[in-house]
Amino acid sequence: MRDKAVEKGIYFMNGDHACCEGAIAAGCRFFAGYPITPATEVAERMSIRLPQVGGIYIQMEDEIASMAAILGASWGGVKAMTSTSGPGFSLMMENIGLGVCTETPCVICNVQRAGPSTGLPTNVAQGDMMQARWGSHGHYEIIALSPSSPQEMFDMTILAFNLSEEYRIPVLIMADEVVGHMNERVVIPDIEEIEIVNRAKPHAPPEGYLPYRPGPNGVPILPNCGDGYRIHVTGLTHDERGYPVMTADAQAQMVEHLVNKIVLNREKIIKTTSFYLDDAEVVVISYGITFRSARSAVEQIREAGVRAGLLKLDTVWPFPEELVRSLARNVKALVVAEINLGQMVREVERCAAGRCRVHLVPHHGGAVIRPERIIEGIRAALKRKRNR
Amino acid sequence: MKKRERRIFFTGFGGQGIVMAGDILGRASAIYDGKHATMTQNYGPEARGGACSSQVIISDEEILYPYVDRPEILICMSQEGYTKHVKNLVDDGTLIWDEDLVRPGKGNKSWNILRVPATRIAEEMGHKMMANIVMLGFLTAVTGVASADAVRQAIKDSVPPATVEANMKAFERGMEYGQAVLKSRSKGNG
């Protein structure tokens, strides 16, 4: 079973399929989902691959149930995931919140397409970035990653599982139609070269054990169902025993804990990739498929003598606040390129806090931003006198 | 040195294997020719019959922007695809069409224009659905955009095992047709 899980080799593979291979390599053995363009290929391949490694694939009646099923599977002790696109992502929101509140490790891959509503099912967008952050009700933290190629779909799906197991939280892979449907070379390494994180298991005696008490890194050490511990799993505000407590104090303690286990570990969680930041007078900030256009734009404009740098957000949530704040102190302008009319740019503006110009290169969705538009954006940002 | 990128655009309708043709060409380049290759696809919400395209970039270096906005090789397997995309072909580009499916308009004089009855050849071989493979054989012969051996390997990887032999024959027929066209041209010029 094990060698079937990591089929080492060099492939020409689309991003959706690479996501599946990453998931199975990371130890995912349960998938519940409802097919939707452009994420159908994830479900399709999982339905073929999971039975080969002793896993379970279930096609659910909808995305609400899909999300519920992976939470249940995770409590059963299995690494679990689902995949979807915009309309399904909206339906998953309530149960993503349940996963956050119950501290349930799981992975959700959103292959973004253009919305709102049914929108452009077969075309690209990055319009769900703020929904990823705030789509479920209440105040919470979340982890979201943004892959820019099929290889990164493989690598980041492994990372998503590792983060979800370590911090006991749903982790979102915010992919997009182009990355999902694009075929490129994908190198699947030897199983020995893949770092896998598995959730910590309790060793304390069941008597007097407090399942929801935060462990050393702020994350509770929870048993799986059937491990011999008494465990109560609820979306109601609960105490360290896991039992509902309907008071403002309990609410403060629980929400503080859910937020802090991510915020206080953010340096370990956040990953970014930098290009030419040392001498940059203007820095482009981008993520996912748009990063590739941004990189092309930065390489071209540097040849023309403009000292441009590039920051790629591998992790989009939590947002790299400290880094963007320090960039804002040292550059004339930050340029944000994204396939929406301004979502992550709000975070950049918040962190820049007026210390430098912030210029948006937006796109309504349906196509990838052309590098020329980002070059124009860099030039416009450098020329602009005041902030928008 | 300016980096060398080849930009190829396949267009047709759903069910013709347009995306598969792009996938095979990209696979041949990325795995067997040792290049970088990116294949993207475009189609509508319909499963079959709607317009679709696949775009392949082959390069010695990492590929960034993934779309082919201005192809240097345009392969048309439907009238709609031809009409929609022919204006994007670069000067000195190569225009290839299936002669039974496309009635071309006025072209650009700088274009290298080639036509092939890919669907008819595939039908004569008893496998209409292999028109895309005949077209790949023709493309390989007339442009050399990927090596023939690499494309053969990629076809073997991509088609159902029971159809490998028939697909290889379809590829060779396309190659032969392309080589014959090149030969008759060089005679015509000499």
Coordinates of C-alpha atoms in Angstrom, one line a residue:
Chain A
M1 CA 0.0 0.0 0.0
R2 CA 2.8 2.4 1.0
D3 CA 4.6 2.4 -2.4
K4 CA 1.3 3.0 -4.2
A5 CA 0.9 6.1 -2.0
V6 CA 4.0 7.9 -3.3
E7 CA 4.5 7.0 -6.9
K8 CA 8.0 8.5 -7.3
G9 CA 8.6 9.9 -10.8
I10 CA 8.5 12.8 -13.2
Y11 CA 5.0 13.5 -14.6
F12 CA 3.3 15.9 -16.9
M13 CA 0.3 16.4 -14.7
N14 CA -2.4 19.0 -14.0
G15 CA -2.7 20.9 -10.7
D16 CA -5.8 19.1 -9.6
H17 CA -4.2 15.7 -10.0
A18 CA -1.0 16.9 -8.4
C19 CA -3.1 18.0 -5.4
C20 CA -4.4 14.4 -5.1
E21 CA -0.9 13.0 -5.2
G22 CA 0.3 15.4 -2.6
A23 CA -2.7 14.6 -0.4
I24 CA -2.2 10.8 -0.6
A25 CA 1.6 11.2 0.0
A26 CA 0.8 13.3 3.1
G27 CA -1.4 10.4 4.4
C28 CA -4.9 11.5 3.3
R29 CA -7.1 8.4 3.3
F30 CA -10.5 9.9 3.2
F31 CA -12.2 12.2 0.6
A32 CA -15.8 13.4 0.6
G33 CA -16.8 15.8 -2.0
Y34 CA -19.2 16.9 -4.7
P35 CA -17.7 17.4 -8.2
I36 CA -17.6 20.9 -9.5
T37 CA -15.7 22.6 -12.3
P38 CA -12.7 23.3 -12.1
A39 CA -12.1 21.0 -9.1
T40 CA -13.8 17.9 -10.6
E41 CA -10.5 16.4 -11.5
V42 CA -9.5 16.3 -7.8
A43 CA -12.6 14.3 -6.9
E44 CA -12.2 12.1 -10.0
R45 CA -8.6 11.1 -9.3
M46 CA -9.3 10.7 -5.6
S47 CA -12.1 8.2 -6.5
I48 CA -9.5 6.1 -8.4
R49 CA -6.4 6.6 -6.2
L50 CA -7.9 6.3 -2.7
P51 CA -9.1 2.7 -3.1
Q52 CA -5.6 1.8 -4.3
V53 CA -4.1 2.8 -0.9
G54 CA -6.9 1.5 1.3
G55 CA -8.6 4.8 1.6
I56 CA -12.2 5.8 1.2
Y57 CA -13.8 8.1 -1.3
I58 CA -17.4 9.2 -0.9
Q59 CA -19.4 11.3 -3.3
M60 CA -21.7 13.3 -1.1
E61 CA -25.1 14.9 -1.8
D62 CA -23.7 18.4 -1.6
E63 CA -20.8 20.4 -0.2
I64 CA -22.4 21.0 3.3
A65 CA -22.4 17.2 3.8
S66 CA -18.9 16.9 2.2
M67 CA -17.5 19.2 4.8
A68 CA -19.3 17.5 7.6
A69 CA -18.1 14.1 6.5
I70 CA -14.4 15.1 6.5
L71 CA -14.8 16.5 10.0
G72 CA -16.2 13.2 11.1
A73 CA -13.5 11.2 9.4
S74 CA -10.8 13.3 11.0
W75 CA -12.3 12.6 14.4
G76 CA -12.2 8.9 13.4
G77 CA -8.4 9.4 13.2
V78 CA -8.0 9.6 9.4
K79 CA -6.4 12.5 7.5
A80 CA -9.3 13.8 5.4
M81 CA -9.9 16.4 2.7
T82 CA -12.5 17.8 0.2
S83 CA -12.2 19.9 -2.9
T84 CA -14.6 22.4 -4.4
S85 CA -14.9 25.7 -6.2
G86 CA -16.8 29.0 -5.4
P87 CA -20.4 27.8 -5.1
G88 CA -19.4 24.8 -3.1
F89 CA -17.0 26.8 -1.0
S90 CA -19.9 29.1 0.0
L91 CA -21.9 26.0 1.2
M92 CA -18.9 24.7 3.2
M93 CA -18.6 27.9 5.2
E94 CA -20.7 26.9 8.2
N95 CA -18.9 23.6 8.7
I96 CA -15.5 25.1 8.2
G97 CA -16.3 27.2 11.2
L98 CA -17.3 24.0 13.0
G99 CA -13.9 22.6 12.1
V100 CA -12.2 25.7 13.5
C101 CA -14.2 25.6 16.7
T102 CA -13.8 21.9 17.3
E103 CA -10.1 22.1 16.3
T104 CA -10.4 19.4 13.7
P105 CA -7.5 18.8 11.3
C106 CA -8.6 18.7 7.6
V107 CA -7.8 20.2 4.2
I108 CA -10.1 22.0 1.8
C109 CA -8.9 22.7 -1.7
N110 CA -10.8 25.6 -3.4
V111 CA -10.0 25.7 -7.2
Q112 CA -11.3 29.2 -7.7
R113 CA -13.4 30.2 -10.6
A114 CA -15.0 33.6 -11.4
G115 CA -18.1 34.5 -9.4
P116 CA -20.3 35.7 -8.0
S117 CA -22.8 32.8 -8.1
T118 CA -22.3 30.3 -11.0
G119 CA -20.2 32.9 -12.7
L120 CA -17.6 31.5 -15.2
P121 CA -17.3 27.8 -14.3
T122 CA -14.4 27.1 -16.6
N123 CA -12.5 30.4 -16.0
V124 CA -10.0 31.7 -13.5
A125 CA -10.4 34.1 -10.6
Q126 CA -9.0 34.9 -7.2
G127 CA -12.2 36.2 -5.8
D128 CA -12.6 34.0 -2.7
M129 CA -9.6 35.3 -0.8
M130 CA -11.5 37.3 1.8
Q131 CA -14.2 34.6 2.0
A132 CA -11.4 32.2 2.9
R133 CA -10.5 34.6 5.8
W134 CA -13.9 35.7 7.0
G135 CA -16.5 33.5 5.3
S136 CA -17.6 31.6 8.3
H137 CA -19.3 33.5 11.1
G138 CA -17.7 34.6 14.3
H139 CA -14.1 35.7 14.9
Y140 CA -11.4 33.2 14.2
E141 CA -8.0 32.6 12.5
I142 CA -7.5 30.3 9.5
I143 CA -4.5 29.0 7.5
A144 CA -4.7 29.4 3.7
L145 CA -2.0 28.6 1.1
S146 CA -1.8 29.8 -2.6
P147 CA -0.1 27.5 -5.1
S148 CA 1.1 28.9 -8.5
S149 CA 1.9 25.7 -10.4
P150 CA 1.1 22.0 -10.5
Q151 CA 4.3 21.3 -8.6
E152 CA 3.2 23.7 -5.9
M153 CA -0.2 22.0 -5.8
F154 CA 1.7 18.8 -4.9
D155 CA 4.1 20.4 -2.4
M156 CA 1.5 22.7 -0.8
T157 CA -1.1 20.0 -0.3
I158 CA 1.5 18.1 1.8
L159 CA 2.2 21.3 3.7
A160 CA -1.5 21.9 4.2
F161 CA -2.0 18.5 5.8
N162 CA 1.1 19.0 8.0
L163 CA -0.1 22.4 9.2
S164 CA -3.6 21.1 9.8
E165 CA -2.3 18.2 11.9
E166 CA 0.2 20.4 13.8
Y167 CA -2.3 23.2 14.6
R168 CA -5.5 21.3 14.5
I169 CA -7.3 23.6 12.1
P170 CA -8.9 23.3 8.6
V171 CA -6.3 24.4 6.1
L172 CA -7.4 26.0 2.8
I173 CA -5.6 25.5 -0.5
M174 CA -6.6 28.6 -2.5
A175 CA -5.9 27.3 -6.0
D176 CA -7.5 28.6 -9.2
E177 CA -8.8 27.3 -12.5
V178 CA -5.5 27.8 -14.4
V179 CA -3.3 26.2 -11.8
G180 CA -5.8 23.3 -11.5
H181 CA -6.2 22.7 -15.2
M182 CA -2.6 23.5 -16.2
N183 CA -0.3 20.6 -17.1
E184 CA 3.3 21.0 -16.2
R185 CA 6.2 18.8 -15.1
V186 CA 5.6 17.5 -11.5
V187 CA 8.4 15.8 -9.7
I188 CA 7.2 13.3 -7.0
P189 CA 10.1 12.5 -4.8
D190 CA 11.0 9.4 -2.9
I191 CA 8.8 8.8 0.2
E192 CA 11.8 9.2 2.4
E193 CA 12.3 12.8 1.2
I194 CA 8.7 13.9 2.1
E195 CA 8.3 15.4 5.6
I196 CA 5.1 14.2 7.2
V197 CA 3.5 15.6 10.4
N198 CA 1.0 13.5 12.3
R199 CA -1.2 15.0 15.1
A200 CA 0.0 14.5 18.6
K201 CA -1.8 11.9 20.6
P202 CA -2.5 12.1 24.4
H203 CA -0.6 9.9 26.7
A204 CA -2.1 11.1 30.0
P205 CA -4.5 8.7 31.8
P206 CA -8.2 9.3 30.8
E207 CA -9.2 10.2 34.4
G208 CA -9.1 14.0 34.8
Y209 CA -7.8 14.5 31.3
L210 CA -8.7 17.9 29.8
P211 CA -8.8 17.3 26.0
Y212 CA -9.2 21.0 25.1
R213 CA -6.4 22.3 27.3
P214 CA -3.8 23.9 25.1
G215 CA -0.5 22.0 24.8
P216 CA 3.0 23.5 24.9
N217 CA 2.7 25.2 21.4
G218 CA -0.9 26.4 22.2
V219 CA -2.5 23.5 20.4
P220 CA -4.5 20.9 22.5
I221 CA -3.6 17.3 22.3
L222 CA -6.8 15.6 21.4
P223 CA -7.6 11.9 21.1
N224 CA -9.3 10.3 18.1
C225 CA -12.6 8.6 18.7
G226 CA -11.9 5.2 20.0
D227 CA -8.6 6.0 21.7
G228 CA -10.1 5.3 25.1
Y229 CA -10.8 8.8 26.2
R230 CA -14.1 10.4 26.9
I231 CA -14.5 13.2 24.4
H232 CA -17.2 15.7 23.7
V233 CA -17.0 17.5 20.4
T234 CA -19.3 20.6 20.0
G235 CA -19.6 23.8 18.1
L236 CA -21.0 25.4 21.2
T237 CA -18.6 27.5 23.2
H238 CA -16.8 25.0 25.4
D239 CA -14.3 24.8 28.2
E240 CA -11.2 22.7 28.4
R241 CA -13.3 19.6 29.1
G242 CA -15.1 20.2 25.8
Y243 CA -18.4 20.8 27.5
P244 CA -20.6 23.7 26.6
V245 CA -20.4 26.8 28.8
M246 CA -22.7 29.6 27.9
T247 CA -20.8 32.6 29.4
A248 CA -18.9 35.6 28.2
D249 CA -15.9 34.4 30.1
A250 CA -15.8 31.0 28.5
Q251 CA -16.4 32.6 25.1
A252 CA -13.4 34.9 25.7
Q253 CA -11.2 32.1 26.8
M254 CA -12.1 29.8 23.8
V255 CA -11.9 32.5 21.1
E256 CA -8.6 33.8 22.5
H257 CA -7.2 30.3 22.4
L258 CA -8.4 29.7 18.8
V259 CA -6.9 32.9 17.6
N260 CA -3.7 32.7 19.6
K261 CA -2.7 29.2 18.5
I262 CA -2.3 30.6 15.0
V263 CA -1.2 34.2 15.8
L264 CA 1.5 33.2 18.3
N265 CA 2.8 30.6 15.9
R266 CA 2.6 32.8 12.8
E267 CA 6.4 33.0 12.2
K268 CA 6.5 29.2 11.9
I269 CA 3.3 29.1 9.7
I270 CA 3.9 31.9 7.3
K271 CA 5.9 31.2 4.2
T272 CA 6.8 33.8 1.5
T273 CA 9.2 33.8 -1.4
S274 CA 11.2 37.0 -2.2
F275 CA 12.9 38.3 -5.3
Y276 CA 15.2 41.4 -5.4
L277 CA 13.9 42.9 -2.2
D278 CA 17.4 44.2 -1.2
D279 CA 17.6 47.0 -3.7
A280 CA 13.9 47.4 -4.5
E281 CA 12.2 50.9 -4.6
V282 CA 8.9 49.3 -5.6
V283 CA 7.7 45.8 -4.7
V284 CA 5.0 43.8 -6.4
I285 CA 3.0 41.6 -4.0
S286 CA 1.2 38.7 -5.6
Y287 CA 0.1 35.1 -5.0
G288 CA -1.1 32.0 -6.9
I289 CA -1.3 32.1 -10.7
T290 CA -0.9 35.9 -10.7
F291 CA 2.6 35.5 -9.2
R292 CA 3.8 34.1 -12.5
S293 CA 2.7 37.2 -14.4
A294 CA 4.2 39.4 -11.6
R295 CA 7.5 37.7 -11.9
S296 CA 7.6 38.1 -15.6
A297 CA 6.7 41.8 -15.2
V298 CA 9.4 42.3 -12.6
E299 CA 12.1 40.5 -14.6
Q300 CA 11.2 42.7 -17.7
I301 CA 11.1 46.0 -15.9
R302 CA 14.4 45.3 -14.1
E303 CA 16.0 44.9 -17.5
A304 CA 14.6 48.4 -18.2
G305 CA 16.5 49.7 -15.2
V306 CA 13.6 49.9 -12.7
R307 CA 14.6 48.6 -9.2
A308 CA 11.5 46.4 -8.7
G309 CA 11.2 43.6 -6.2
L310 CA 8.6 40.8 -5.8
L311 CA 7.0 39.2 -2.8
K312 CA 5.1 36.0 -3.4
L313 CA 2.6 35.0 -0.7
D314 CA 2.9 31.2 -0.3
T315 CA 0.8 31.6 2.8
V316 CA -2.0 34.1 2.3
W317 CA -3.6 33.6 5.8
P318 CA -2.3 34.4 8.3
F319 CA -1.1 37.5 6.4
P320 CA 2.6 38.4 6.7
E321 CA 1.9 41.7 8.5
E322 CA 5.4 42.3 9.9
L323 CA 7.1 41.8 6.5
V324 CA 4.7 44.0 4.6
R325 CA 5.0 46.7 7.3
S326 CA 8.8 46.7 7.0
L327 CA 8.7 46.8 3.2
A328 CA 6.3 49.8 3.4
R329 CA 9.0 51.6 5.4
N330 CA 11.7 51.0 2.8
V331 CA 10.0 51.4 -0.6
K332 CA 8.2 54.1 -2.6
A333 CA 5.3 51.9 -3.6
L334 CA 3.8 48.5 -3.1
V335 CA 1.9 47.1 -6.2
V336 CA -0.7 44.4 -5.6
A337 CA -1.8 42.3 -8.6
E338 CA -4.8 39.9 -8.0
I339 CA -7.7 38.5 -10.0
N340 CA -10.4 40.4 -8.1
L341 CA -11.1 44.1 -7.7
G342 CA -9.1 44.4 -4.5
Q343 CA -9.0 41.9 -1.7
M344 CA -5.5 41.2 -0.4
V345 CA -4.7 44.8 -1.3
R346 CA -6.8 45.8 1.7
E347 CA -4.3 43.9 4.0
V348 CA -1.4 45.6 2.3
E349 CA -3.0 49.0 2.7
R350 CA -3.7 48.3 6.4
C351 CA -0.1 47.2 7.0
A352 CA 1.4 50.0 4.9
A353 CA -0.7 52.5 6.9
G354 CA 0.2 55.4 4.6
R355 CA 4.0 54.9 4.8
C356 CA 4.2 54.2 1.1
R357 CA 1.9 54.3 -2.0
V358 CA -0.2 51.2 -2.5
H359 CA -1.3 50.5 -6.1
L360 CA -3.7 47.8 -7.2
V361 CA -3.6 46.0 -10.5
P362 CA -7.1 44.4 -10.5
H363 CA -8.9 41.9 -12.8
H364 CA -12.6 41.0 -12.9
G365 CA -11.8 37.3 -13.5
G366 CA -12.0 35.1 -16.5
A367 CA -8.3 35.4 -17.5
V368 CA -4.8 35.7 -16.0
I369 CA -3.5 39.2 -15.7
R370 CA -1.0 39.9 -18.5
P371 CA 2.5 40.9 -17.4
E372 CA 2.3 44.2 -19.4
R373 CA -0.6 45.4 -17.1
I374 CA 1.6 44.8 -14.1
I375 CA 4.5 46.7 -15.7
E376 CA 2.1 49.6 -16.3
G377 CA 1.0 49.3 -12.7
I378 CA 4.6 49.5 -11.5
R379 CA 5.2 52.6 -13.6
A380 CA 2.0 54.2 -12.5
A381 CA 2.8 53.5 -8.9
L382 CA 6.2 55.2 -9.1
K383 CA 4.7 58.2 -10.8
R384 CA 1.8 58.7 -8.5
K385 CA 2.1 61.5 -6.0
R386 CA -0.5 60.7 -3.4
N387 CA -2.1 57.5 -2.1
R388 CA -5.4 56.6 -3.7
Chain B
M1 CA 20.8 35.2 -25.6
K2 CA 17.1 35.7 -26.1
K3 CA 15.4 32.7 -24.7
R4 CA 13.7 30.5 -27.2
E5 CA 10.0 29.8 -26.6
R6 CA 7.7 28.0 -28.9
R7 CA 4.0 28.9 -28.6
I8 CA 1.5 26.5 -30.1
F9 CA -2.3 26.9 -30.1
F10 CA -4.7 24.1 -30.9
T11 CA -8.4 25.0 -31.5
G12 CA -11.5 22.9 -32.4
F13 CA -14.6 21.7 -30.6
G14 CA -15.1 19.5 -27.6
G15 CA -14.7 15.8 -28.3
Q16 CA -12.0 16.1 -31.0
G17 CA -9.2 15.6 -28.5
I18 CA -7.9 19.1 -28.7
V19 CA -6.8 19.2 -25.1
M20 CA -5.3 15.7 -25.4
A21 CA -3.3 16.8 -28.4
G22 CA -1.9 19.7 -26.3
D23 CA -1.3 17.4 -23.4
I24 CA 0.7 14.9 -25.6
L25 CA 2.8 17.7 -27.1
G26 CA 3.6 19.2 -23.7
R27 CA 4.3 15.8 -22.2
A28 CA 6.7 14.9 -25.1
S29 CA 8.6 18.2 -24.5
A30 CA 8.5 18.2 -20.7
I31 CA 9.4 14.6 -20.1
Y32 CA 11.1 13.2 -23.2
D33 CA 12.7 16.2 -24.8
G34 CA 13.9 17.6 -21.5
K35 CA 12.4 21.1 -21.9
H36 CA 10.0 23.2 -19.9
A37 CA 6.4 22.9 -21.1
T38 CA 3.1 24.3 -19.9
M39 CA -0.3 23.3 -21.3
T40 CA -3.4 25.3 -20.5
Q41 CA -6.9 24.7 -21.8
N42 CA -10.0 26.7 -22.5
Y43 CA -13.5 25.4 -22.9
G44 CA -17.1 26.3 -22.1
P45 CA -19.5 24.8 -19.7
E46 CA -20.6 22.2 -22.3
A47 CA -19.1 18.7 -22.1
R48 CA -19.0 18.2 -25.9
G49 CA -19.5 20.2 -29.0
G50 CA -18.6 23.6 -27.6
A51 CA -15.5 25.6 -28.8
C52 CA -12.3 24.5 -27.0
S53 CA -8.6 25.2 -27.3
S54 CA -5.4 24.1 -25.8
Q55 CA -2.3 26.2 -25.6
V56 CA 1.3 24.8 -25.2
I57 CA 4.5 26.8 -24.4
I58 CA 7.8 24.9 -24.9
S59 CA 10.9 26.6 -23.5
D60 CA 14.5 26.1 -22.4
E61 CA 13.7 28.2 -19.3
E62 CA 11.0 28.3 -16.6
I63 CA 7.7 29.4 -18.1
L64 CA 5.9 32.2 -16.3
Y65 CA 2.8 33.8 -18.0
P66 CA 1.0 30.6 -19.1
Y67 CA -1.2 31.8 -21.9
V68 CA -0.5 31.8 -25.6
D69 CA -2.0 35.2 -26.7
R70 CA 0.0 35.3 -29.9
P71 CA 0.8 31.8 -31.2
E72 CA 3.5 31.1 -33.7
I73 CA 1.9 27.9 -34.6
L74 CA -1.9 27.8 -34.9
I75 CA -3.7 24.5 -35.6
C76 CA -7.4 24.8 -36.5
M77 CA -9.8 21.8 -36.4
S78 CA -13.0 23.8 -36.6
Q79 CA -14.3 26.8 -38.6
E80 CA -15.2 28.6 -35.4
G81 CA -11.7 28.1 -34.0
Y82 CA -10.2 29.4 -37.2
T83 CA -12.4 32.4 -37.4
K84 CA -11.8 33.3 -33.7
H85 CA -8.1 32.8 -33.4
V86 CA -6.5 33.3 -36.9
K87 CA -6.0 37.1 -36.2
N88 CA -3.7 36.2 -33.3
L89 CA -1.2 34.3 -35.3
V90 CA 2.2 36.2 -35.4
D91 CA 3.8 37.4 -38.6
D92 CA 5.9 34.5 -40.1
G93 CA 3.7 32.1 -38.1
T94 CA 2.6 28.7 -39.2
L95 CA -1.0 28.1 -39.9
I96 CA -2.3 24.5 -40.1
W97 CA -5.9 23.5 -40.7
D98 CA -7.9 20.4 -41.3
E99 CA -8.9 21.0 -44.9
D100 CA -12.3 19.3 -44.6
L101 CA -13.3 21.2 -41.5
V102 CA -12.1 24.7 -42.3
R103 CA -12.7 27.0 -45.2
P104 CA -10.0 29.7 -44.7
G105 CA -10.3 33.4 -45.4
K106 CA -7.6 35.7 -46.7
G107 CA -4.3 35.0 -44.9
N108 CA -1.3 37.0 -44.1
K109 CA 1.4 36.7 -46.8
S110 CA 4.1 36.1 -44.3
W111 CA 2.4 32.9 -42.9
N112 CA 3.6 29.4 -43.6
I113 CA 0.3 27.8 -44.5
L114 CA -0.2 24.1 -44.4
R115 CA -3.3 22.0 -44.7
V116 CA -4.0 18.3 -44.0
P117 CA -7.1 16.1 -44.2
A118 CA -6.5 14.8 -40.7
T119 CA -10.1 13.8 -40.0
R120 CA -10.5 12.1 -43.4
I121 CA -7.2 10.2 -42.9
A122 CA -8.4 9.1 -39.5
E123 CA -11.8 8.0 -40.9
E124 CA -10.1 6.0 -43.6
M125 CA -8.1 4.2 -40.9
G126 CA -11.4 3.4 -39.2
H127 CA -10.9 5.7 -36.1
K128 CA -12.3 9.2 -36.7
M129 CA -11.5 10.0 -33.0
M130 CA -7.8 9.7 -33.8
A131 CA -7.8 12.8 -36.1
N132 CA -5.9 14.7 -33.3
I133 CA -3.1 12.1 -33.4
V134 CA -2.9 12.4 -37.2
M135 CA -2.7 16.1 -36.7
L136 CA 0.1 15.7 -34.1
G137 CA 2.0 13.5 -36.6
F138 CA 1.6 16.2 -39.3
L139 CA 2.6 19.0 -36.9
T140 CA 5.7 17.1 -35.7
A141 CA 6.8 16.5 -39.3
V142 CA 6.3 20.0 -40.6
T143 CA 7.5 22.0 -37.6
G144 CA 9.8 19.8 -35.6
V145 CA 8.4 21.5 -32.5
A146 CA 9.0 18.3 -30.6
S147 CA 11.1 15.2 -31.6
A148 CA 9.1 12.4 -33.2
D149 CA 10.4 9.9 -30.7
A150 CA 9.3 12.1 -27.8
V151 CA 5.8 12.4 -29.2
R152 CA 5.6 8.7 -29.8
Q153 CA 6.5 8.0 -26.2
A154 CA 4.0 10.6 -25.0
I155 CA 1.2 9.0 -27.1
K156 CA 2.0 5.6 -25.6
D157 CA 1.7 7.2 -22.1
S158 CA -1.6 8.9 -22.9
V159 CA -3.9 6.6 -24.8
P160 CA -5.7 3.5 -23.6
P161 CA -3.4 0.5 -23.8
A162 CA -5.7 -1.3 -26.3
T163 CA -5.5 1.6 -28.7
V164 CA -1.7 2.2 -28.7
E165 CA -1.1 0.4 -31.9
A166 CA -3.9 2.2 -33.8
N167 CA -2.8 5.5 -32.4
M168 CA 0.9 4.9 -33.4
K169 CA -0.3 4.1 -37.0
A170 CA -2.4 7.3 -37.0
F171 CA 0.7 9.3 -35.8
E172 CA 2.9 7.7 -38.5
R173 CA 0.3 8.5 -41.2
G174 CA 0.3 12.1 -40.1
M175 CA 4.1 12.2 -40.2
E176 CA 4.2 10.7 -43.7
Y177 CA 1.6 13.2 -45.0
G178 CA 3.7 16.0 -43.5
Q179 CA 6.9 14.8 -45.0
A180 CA 5.3 14.4 -48.4
V181 CA 4.0 18.0 -48.2
L182 CA 7.5 19.2 -47.3
K183 CA 9.0 17.2 -50.2
S184 CA 6.5 18.5 -52.8
R185 CA 7.2 22.1 -51.5
S186 CA 10.9 21.8 -51.8
K187 CA 10.5 20.4 -55.4
G188 CA 8.1 23.3 -56.1
N189 CA 10.7 25.8 -54.9
G190 CA 13.7 24.2 -56.6

